[in-house]
XYZ file of C-alpha atoms in Angstrom:
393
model
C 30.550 -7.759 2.808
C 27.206 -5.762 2.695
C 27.124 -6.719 -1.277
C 26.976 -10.063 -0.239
C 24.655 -10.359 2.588
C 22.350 -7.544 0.564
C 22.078 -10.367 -2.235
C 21.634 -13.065 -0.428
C 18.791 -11.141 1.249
C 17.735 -10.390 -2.052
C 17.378 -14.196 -2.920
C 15.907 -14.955 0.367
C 12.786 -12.568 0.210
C 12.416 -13.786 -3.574
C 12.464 -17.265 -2.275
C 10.092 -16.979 0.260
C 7.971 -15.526 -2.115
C 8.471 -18.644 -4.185
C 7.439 -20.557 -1.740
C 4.031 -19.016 -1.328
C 3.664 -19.027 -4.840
C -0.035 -20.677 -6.017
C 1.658 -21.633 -9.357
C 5.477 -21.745 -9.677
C 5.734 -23.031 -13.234
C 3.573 -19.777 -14.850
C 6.501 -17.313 -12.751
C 7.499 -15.271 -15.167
C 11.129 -14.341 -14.575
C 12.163 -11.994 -17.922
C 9.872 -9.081 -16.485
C 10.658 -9.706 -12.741
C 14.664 -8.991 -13.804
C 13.420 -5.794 -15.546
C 12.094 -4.350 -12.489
C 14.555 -5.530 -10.308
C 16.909 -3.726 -12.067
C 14.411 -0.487 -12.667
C 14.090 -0.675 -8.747
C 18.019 -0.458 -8.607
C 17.835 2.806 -11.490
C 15.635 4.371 -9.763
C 16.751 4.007 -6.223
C 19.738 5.247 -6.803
C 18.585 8.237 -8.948
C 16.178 9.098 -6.044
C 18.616 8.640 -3.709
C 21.148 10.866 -4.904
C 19.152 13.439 -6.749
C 16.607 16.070 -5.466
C 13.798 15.947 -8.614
C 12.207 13.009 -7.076
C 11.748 14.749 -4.203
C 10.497 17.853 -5.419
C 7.870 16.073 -7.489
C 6.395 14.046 -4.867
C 6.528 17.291 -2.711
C 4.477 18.833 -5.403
C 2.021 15.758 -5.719
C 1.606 16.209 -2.273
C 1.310 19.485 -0.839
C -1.557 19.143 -3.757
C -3.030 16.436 -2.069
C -3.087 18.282 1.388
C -4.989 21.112 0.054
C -7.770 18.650 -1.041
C -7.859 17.293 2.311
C -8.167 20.878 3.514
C -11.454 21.181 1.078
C -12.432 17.818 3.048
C -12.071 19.563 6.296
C -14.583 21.953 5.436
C -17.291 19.864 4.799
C -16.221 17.982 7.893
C -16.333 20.861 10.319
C -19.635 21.696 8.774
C -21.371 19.030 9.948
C -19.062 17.658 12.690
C -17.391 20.606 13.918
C -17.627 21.110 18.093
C -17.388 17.271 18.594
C -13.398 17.111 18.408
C -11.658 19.601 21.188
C -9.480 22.036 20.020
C -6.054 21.213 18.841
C -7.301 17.436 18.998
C -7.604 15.063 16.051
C -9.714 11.378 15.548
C -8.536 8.833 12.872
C -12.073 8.568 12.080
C -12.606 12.514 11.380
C -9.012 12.984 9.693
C -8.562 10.221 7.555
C -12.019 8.130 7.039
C -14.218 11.103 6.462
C -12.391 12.729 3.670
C -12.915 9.587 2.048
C -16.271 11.393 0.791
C -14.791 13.794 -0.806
C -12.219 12.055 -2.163
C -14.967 9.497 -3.529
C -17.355 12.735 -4.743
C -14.168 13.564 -6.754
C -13.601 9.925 -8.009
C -16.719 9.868 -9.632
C -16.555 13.530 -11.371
C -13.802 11.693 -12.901
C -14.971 8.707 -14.156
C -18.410 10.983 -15.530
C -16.049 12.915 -17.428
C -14.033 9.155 -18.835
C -10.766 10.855 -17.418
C -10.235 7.698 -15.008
C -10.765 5.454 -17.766
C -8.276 7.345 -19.953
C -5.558 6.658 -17.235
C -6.660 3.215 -17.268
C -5.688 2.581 -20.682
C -2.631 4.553 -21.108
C -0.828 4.963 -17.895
C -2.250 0.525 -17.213
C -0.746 0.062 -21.060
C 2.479 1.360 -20.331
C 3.281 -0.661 -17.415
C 1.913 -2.983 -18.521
C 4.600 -3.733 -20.743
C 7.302 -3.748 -18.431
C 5.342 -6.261 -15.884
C 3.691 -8.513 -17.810
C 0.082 -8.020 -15.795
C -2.815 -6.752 -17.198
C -3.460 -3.155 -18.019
C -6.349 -2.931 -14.567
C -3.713 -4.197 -12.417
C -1.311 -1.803 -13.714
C -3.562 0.795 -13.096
C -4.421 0.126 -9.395
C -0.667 0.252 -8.798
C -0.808 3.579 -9.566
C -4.174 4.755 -9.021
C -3.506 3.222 -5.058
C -0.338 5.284 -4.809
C -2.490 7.929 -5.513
C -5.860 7.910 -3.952
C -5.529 5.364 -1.156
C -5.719 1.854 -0.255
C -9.492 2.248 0.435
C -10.835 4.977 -2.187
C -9.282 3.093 -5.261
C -11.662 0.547 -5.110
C -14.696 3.041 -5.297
C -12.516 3.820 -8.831
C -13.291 -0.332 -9.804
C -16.711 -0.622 -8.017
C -18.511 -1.144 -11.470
C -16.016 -3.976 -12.158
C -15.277 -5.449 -8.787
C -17.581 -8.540 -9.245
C -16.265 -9.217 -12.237
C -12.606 -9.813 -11.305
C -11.632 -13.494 -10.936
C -9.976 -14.368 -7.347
C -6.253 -14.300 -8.490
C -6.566 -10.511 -10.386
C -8.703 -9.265 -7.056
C -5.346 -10.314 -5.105
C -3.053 -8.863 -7.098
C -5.074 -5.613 -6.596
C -5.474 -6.014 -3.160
C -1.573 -6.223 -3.084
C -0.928 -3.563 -4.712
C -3.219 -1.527 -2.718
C -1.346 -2.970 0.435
C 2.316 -2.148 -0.379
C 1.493 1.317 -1.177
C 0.943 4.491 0.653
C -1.292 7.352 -0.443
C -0.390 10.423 -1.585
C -2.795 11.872 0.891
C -0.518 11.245 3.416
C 2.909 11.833 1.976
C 3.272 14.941 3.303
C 2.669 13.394 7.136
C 5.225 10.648 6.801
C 8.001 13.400 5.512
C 7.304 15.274 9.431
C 8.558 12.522 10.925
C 10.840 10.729 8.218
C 13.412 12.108 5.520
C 11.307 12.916 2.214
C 13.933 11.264 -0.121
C 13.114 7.770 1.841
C 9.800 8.280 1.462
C 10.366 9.095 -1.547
C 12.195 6.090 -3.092
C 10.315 3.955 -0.923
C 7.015 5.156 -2.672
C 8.409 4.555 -5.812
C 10.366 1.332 -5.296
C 6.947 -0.602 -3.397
C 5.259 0.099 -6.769
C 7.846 -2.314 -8.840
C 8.196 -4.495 -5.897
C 4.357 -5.232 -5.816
C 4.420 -6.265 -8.495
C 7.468 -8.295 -8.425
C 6.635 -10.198 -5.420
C 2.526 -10.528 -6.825
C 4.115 -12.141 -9.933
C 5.664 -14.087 -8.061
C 3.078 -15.339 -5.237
C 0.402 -15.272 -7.703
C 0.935 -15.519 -11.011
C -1.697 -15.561 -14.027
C -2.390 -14.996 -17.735
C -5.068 -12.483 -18.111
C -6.812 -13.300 -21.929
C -6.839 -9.844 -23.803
C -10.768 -10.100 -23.924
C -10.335 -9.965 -19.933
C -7.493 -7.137 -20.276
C -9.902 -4.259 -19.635
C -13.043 -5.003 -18.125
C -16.054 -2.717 -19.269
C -19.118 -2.782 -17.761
C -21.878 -0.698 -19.387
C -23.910 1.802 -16.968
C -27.548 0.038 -17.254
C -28.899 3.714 -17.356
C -27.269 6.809 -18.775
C -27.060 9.055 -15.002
C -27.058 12.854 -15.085
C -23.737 14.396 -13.216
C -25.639 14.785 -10.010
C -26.752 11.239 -10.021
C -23.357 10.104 -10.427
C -22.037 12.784 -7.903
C -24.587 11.390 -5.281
C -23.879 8.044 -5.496
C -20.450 8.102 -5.400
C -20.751 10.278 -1.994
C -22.707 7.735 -0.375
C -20.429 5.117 -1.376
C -17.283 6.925 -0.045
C -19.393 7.557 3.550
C -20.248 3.866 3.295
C -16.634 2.429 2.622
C -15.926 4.944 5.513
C -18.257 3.318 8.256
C -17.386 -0.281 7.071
C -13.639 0.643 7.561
C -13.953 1.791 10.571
C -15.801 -1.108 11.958
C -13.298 -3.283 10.599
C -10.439 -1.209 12.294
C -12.073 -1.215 15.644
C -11.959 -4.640 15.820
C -8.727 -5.641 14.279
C -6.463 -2.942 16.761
C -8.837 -4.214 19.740
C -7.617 -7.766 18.984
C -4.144 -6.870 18.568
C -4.461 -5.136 21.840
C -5.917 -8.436 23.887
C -2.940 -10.189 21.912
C -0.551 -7.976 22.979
C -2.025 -8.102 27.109
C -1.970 -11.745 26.433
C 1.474 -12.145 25.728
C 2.703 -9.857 28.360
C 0.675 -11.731 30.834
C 1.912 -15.053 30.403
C 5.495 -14.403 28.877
C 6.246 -11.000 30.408
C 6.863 -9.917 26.851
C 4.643 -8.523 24.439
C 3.594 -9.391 21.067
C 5.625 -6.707 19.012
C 8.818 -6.851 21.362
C 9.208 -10.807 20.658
C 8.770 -10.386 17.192
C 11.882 -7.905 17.000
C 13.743 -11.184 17.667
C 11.709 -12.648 15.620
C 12.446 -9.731 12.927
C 16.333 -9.642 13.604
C 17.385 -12.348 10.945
C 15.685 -10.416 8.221
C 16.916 -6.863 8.963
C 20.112 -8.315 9.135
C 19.458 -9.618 5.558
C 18.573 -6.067 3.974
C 21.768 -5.244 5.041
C 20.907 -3.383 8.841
C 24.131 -4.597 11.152
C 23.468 -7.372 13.811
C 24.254 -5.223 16.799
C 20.855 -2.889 15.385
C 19.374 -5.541 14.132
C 17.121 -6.787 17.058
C 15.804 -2.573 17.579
C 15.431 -1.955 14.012
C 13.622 -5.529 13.750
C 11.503 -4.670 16.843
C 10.337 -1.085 14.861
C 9.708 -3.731 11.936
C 7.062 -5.737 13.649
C 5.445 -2.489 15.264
C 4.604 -1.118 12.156
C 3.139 -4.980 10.806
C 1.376 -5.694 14.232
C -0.292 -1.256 14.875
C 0.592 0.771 11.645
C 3.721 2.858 10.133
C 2.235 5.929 11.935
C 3.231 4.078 15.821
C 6.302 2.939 13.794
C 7.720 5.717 12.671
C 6.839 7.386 16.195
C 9.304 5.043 17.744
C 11.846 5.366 15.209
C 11.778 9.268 15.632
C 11.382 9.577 19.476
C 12.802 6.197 20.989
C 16.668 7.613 20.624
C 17.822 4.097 18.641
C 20.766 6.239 17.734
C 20.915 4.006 14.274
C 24.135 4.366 11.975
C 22.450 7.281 8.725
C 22.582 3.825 6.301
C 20.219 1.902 9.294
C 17.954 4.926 9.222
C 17.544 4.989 5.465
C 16.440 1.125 5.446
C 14.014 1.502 8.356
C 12.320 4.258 6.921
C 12.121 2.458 3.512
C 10.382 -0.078 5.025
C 8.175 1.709 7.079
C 6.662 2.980 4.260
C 3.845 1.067 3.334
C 0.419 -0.113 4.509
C 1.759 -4.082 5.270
C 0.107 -4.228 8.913
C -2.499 -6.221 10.013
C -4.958 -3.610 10.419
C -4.862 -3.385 6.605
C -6.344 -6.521 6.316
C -9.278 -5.434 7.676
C -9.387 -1.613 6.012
C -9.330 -3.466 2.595
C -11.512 -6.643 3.442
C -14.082 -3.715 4.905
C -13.143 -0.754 1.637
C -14.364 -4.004 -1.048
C -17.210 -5.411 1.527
C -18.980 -1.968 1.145
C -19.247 -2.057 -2.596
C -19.484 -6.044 -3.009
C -20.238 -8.383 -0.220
C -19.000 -11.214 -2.348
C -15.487 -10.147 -3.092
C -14.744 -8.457 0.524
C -15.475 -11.893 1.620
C -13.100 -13.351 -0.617
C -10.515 -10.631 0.184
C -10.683 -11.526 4.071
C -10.175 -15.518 3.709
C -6.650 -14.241 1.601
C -5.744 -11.774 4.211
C -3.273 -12.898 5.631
C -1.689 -14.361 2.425
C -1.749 -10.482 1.316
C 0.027 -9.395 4.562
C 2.802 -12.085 3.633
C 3.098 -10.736 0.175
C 3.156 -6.930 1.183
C 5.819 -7.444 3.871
C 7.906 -9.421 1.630
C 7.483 -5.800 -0.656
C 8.306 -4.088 2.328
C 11.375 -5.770 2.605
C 12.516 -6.150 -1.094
C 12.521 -2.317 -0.829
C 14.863 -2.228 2.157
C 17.017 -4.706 0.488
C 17.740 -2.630 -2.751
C 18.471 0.223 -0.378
C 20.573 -1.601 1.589
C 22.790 -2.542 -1.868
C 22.582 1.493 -2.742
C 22.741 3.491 -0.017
């Protein structure tokens, strides 16, 4: 019985994709099969093996000691202002964007970013059917983070057309970064995290090719743009600092507002229903957990975690999951946590919208009027995930 309702979820969350599509008849369906069934492959090799685990581990106890270089510079200049033992989201997780950016462009001075570009964008390229710069965000977003991987395309972000910015905006949305791996595996099993950071990669772009699809001309295929003056490494080092504190400020701005507004929502709701926000769209979410395969007596909690993490973030999510004593069945757990695992909120409307505003004006405007059109798409990621792990689990 779980076969069945697992597919039929699967054809559901494809269809509603369809749905949303901007041009139905250029849906390519040969390489959306061929990641469907590498999601499947890999899933279950993930799920039932330890190397995945161990690699990611790897990838990101690496990342955590860059984040601990981060810190330094951080306590340098802002040290005394946070009490001890005490943490910001502002000092933690926006700052290091700096450093991670100062990094960023050491790599593209020494052409090592654009060597990933064309390889690593080539290869997957192959398998779905985008262009070799979309391929590369995929990864590159996995990697660095939703916001830094844009400083990576600042030279070429007014250059993309709306349909490819989307696509990478999508891809930066369903992902997680590796910066923060290692956090979600405190409070979540690491092979979950584990499949679910590799499975959101395919699924991005399954459900992108889907909502949006395109040709991109081979001329368009890589986009160079030619530095109008050769810049020494400490030029390049300096400007790629500022732009990382910049994309910082602008994202938190953005994120002040957005939670605040979820907040009134929320206080709205409560006031005049006697229910809030998140807790009416469990019900809301029930049908569709029930459809990757969660059973209906769970379905309403495990729905109700579901629209937490869309309507706050994965962090407050996977909080409740841990703490709230749901008492889920191990096979509820594992698709929960599969779908927590991404940035689909709608907080990360605003962290994107604000991460391409700071390096062009034009586009981040463009990237807020599809916003919510990206939150559709990244949820339907989200659960595409939980579906194939309903099916293998």
């Amino acid at each position: 019985m779980k076969y069945l309702i697992g597919i039929i979820g699967l054809i559901v969350f494809l269809g509603l994709a369809w749905i949303a599509s901007s041009g139905k008849k250029r849906i390519k369906v040969r390489p959306i099969i061929v990641m469907l069934i590498l999601q499947f492959i890999l899933g279950y090799i993930l799920l039932n093996t330890g190397i995945g685990n161990f690699l990611v581990g790897g990838f990101a106890q690496g990342f955590s000691y860059l984040l601990g270089y981060a810190a330094e510079g951080i306590n340098f200049v802002f040290g005394g202002l946070v009490n001890a033992d005490q943490s910001t989201f502002f000092m933690n997780v926006l700052l290091p964007i700096v450093f991670i950016s100062a990094l960023i462009g050491i790599l593209q001075k020494w052409k090592i970013l654009p060597f990933i570009i064309k390889y690593i964008g080539l290869a997957l390229s192959k398998v779905n059917g985008m262009g070799r710069l979309e391929s590369y965000n995929a990864v590159a977003s996995a990697i660095l983070g939703q916001s830094e991987v844009f400083i990576s395309l600042k030279k070429e972000l007014g250059l993309l057309s709306q349909q490819r910015l989307y696509t990478l905006c999508a891809s930066a949305m369903s992902t997680v970064s590796m910066s923060i791996v290692g956090a979600y595996m405190t409070m979540l099993k690491p092979e979950y995290v584990v499949t679910a950071l590799v499975l959101n990669l395919f699924g991005g772009f399954i459900i992108a090719s889907i909502i949006n699809p395109y040709e991109v001309a081979k001329d368009e295929d890589m986009l160079r743009v030619e530095n109008e003056e050769k810049q020494s490494f400490f030029e390049v080092l300096g400007e790629y600092i500022l732009d990382g504190f910049k994309v910082a400020v602008v994202v938190a701005a953005m994120l002040i507002g957005f939670v605040a507004i979820i907040a009134l929502i929320n206080g709205i709701f409560n006031a005049v229903l006697g229910i809030s926000f998140q807790d009416l769209l469990g019900y809301v979410f029930a049908p569709f957990a029930f459809l990757v395969g969660i059973p209906w007596n769970e379905a309403v909690n495990a729905g109700s975690i579901m629209a937490t993490k869309m309507v706050s973030n994965e962090f407050v999510a996977m909080t409740s999951l841990s703490q709230n004593g749901f008492h889920f069945s191990g096979r509820t757990t594992a698709i929960v946590s599969v779908f927590l695992v991404s940035f689909a909120n709608f907080s990360s409307i605003g962290i994107i919208a604000g991460a391409v505003k700071g390096l062009n004006e034009k586009q981040g405007n463009v990237v807020a009027r599809f916003g919510l059109k990206l939150l559709y798409g990244a949820t339907l990621v989200s659960f595409l995930t939980a579906a194939v792990v309903g099916l293998i689990y």
